[in-house]
Amino acid sequence: MDKNKVASAAASRFLSGFNCAESVLFTLAEHQGVESPLVPKIATPFGGGIARTASVCGCVTGALMSAGIKYGRMKETGDRLKAYAVAANFIKAFERRFGSIICYELIGCDFRTPEGHKRFEELRESRCASFVKGAVEIMLEL
């Protein structure tokens, strides 16, 4: 596995028009050999810090969904501790690398305003693509 190649594929998806959460989930699911019509659809509302509210970064939510694909449970009695542990470790690593998991703290944009959306477009390639790439790299390391 070439971690950089997989992470670059996620950044390319993001730059081609998928949102951050879709790009991360789609790429990691594909890397895991998962093909489903639900991927990347299930991640769509999580872009822009969850529905463009600048809350939890879509890169984080996309990565956590991919952890669910790999370690999630199918029954209410199934073990969820592995998924929780991977998610917690991912969050710590993302915060350590980027300083926060909150979209607004990462890019300072309020997507609900025209000024905020314009600012996002200015940062999309330089900042957000690096978060997409970094999220995939971190998850692959876990």
PDB file of C-alpha atoms in Angstrom, residues 48 52 107-124:
ATOM      1  CA  GLY A  48     -18.223  21.857   5.537  1.00  0.00           C
ATOM      2  CA  ARG A  52     -21.665  23.753   6.267  1.00  0.00           C
ATOM      3  CA  ILE A 107     -10.124  27.491   8.301  1.00  0.00           C
ATOM      4  CA  GLY A 108     -12.005  30.363   9.939  1.00  0.00           C
ATOM      5  CA  CYS A 109     -14.935  30.331   7.521  1.00  0.00           C
ATOM      6  CA  ASP A 110     -18.636  30.728   8.178  1.00  0.00           C
ATOM      7  CA  PHE A 111     -20.100  28.923   5.169  1.00  0.00           C
ATOM      8  CA  ARG A 112     -23.504  30.469   5.823  1.00  0.00           C
ATOM      9  CA  THR A 113     -22.272  33.876   4.659  1.00  0.00           C
ATOM     10  CA  PRO A 114     -21.179  34.875   1.148  1.00  0.00           C
ATOM     11  CA  GLU A 115     -17.874  36.141   2.597  1.00  0.00           C
ATOM     12  CA  GLY A 116     -17.259  32.848   4.373  1.00  0.00           C
ATOM     13  CA  HIS A 117     -17.995  30.826   1.279  1.00  0.00           C
ATOM     14  CA  LYS A 118     -15.688  33.035  -0.782  1.00  0.00           C
ATOM     15  CA  ARG A 119     -12.955  32.581   1.830  1.00  0.00           C
ATOM     16  CA  PHE A 120     -13.458  28.808   1.691  1.00  0.00           C
ATOM     17  CA  GLU A 121     -12.970  28.831  -2.083  1.00  0.00           C
ATOM     18  CA  GLU A 122      -9.671  30.646  -1.520  1.00  0.00           C
ATOM     19  CA  LEU A 123      -8.553  28.022   1.027  1.00  0.00           C
ATOM     20  CA  ARG A 124     -10.010  24.936  -0.675  1.00  0.00           C
TER      21      ARG A 124
END
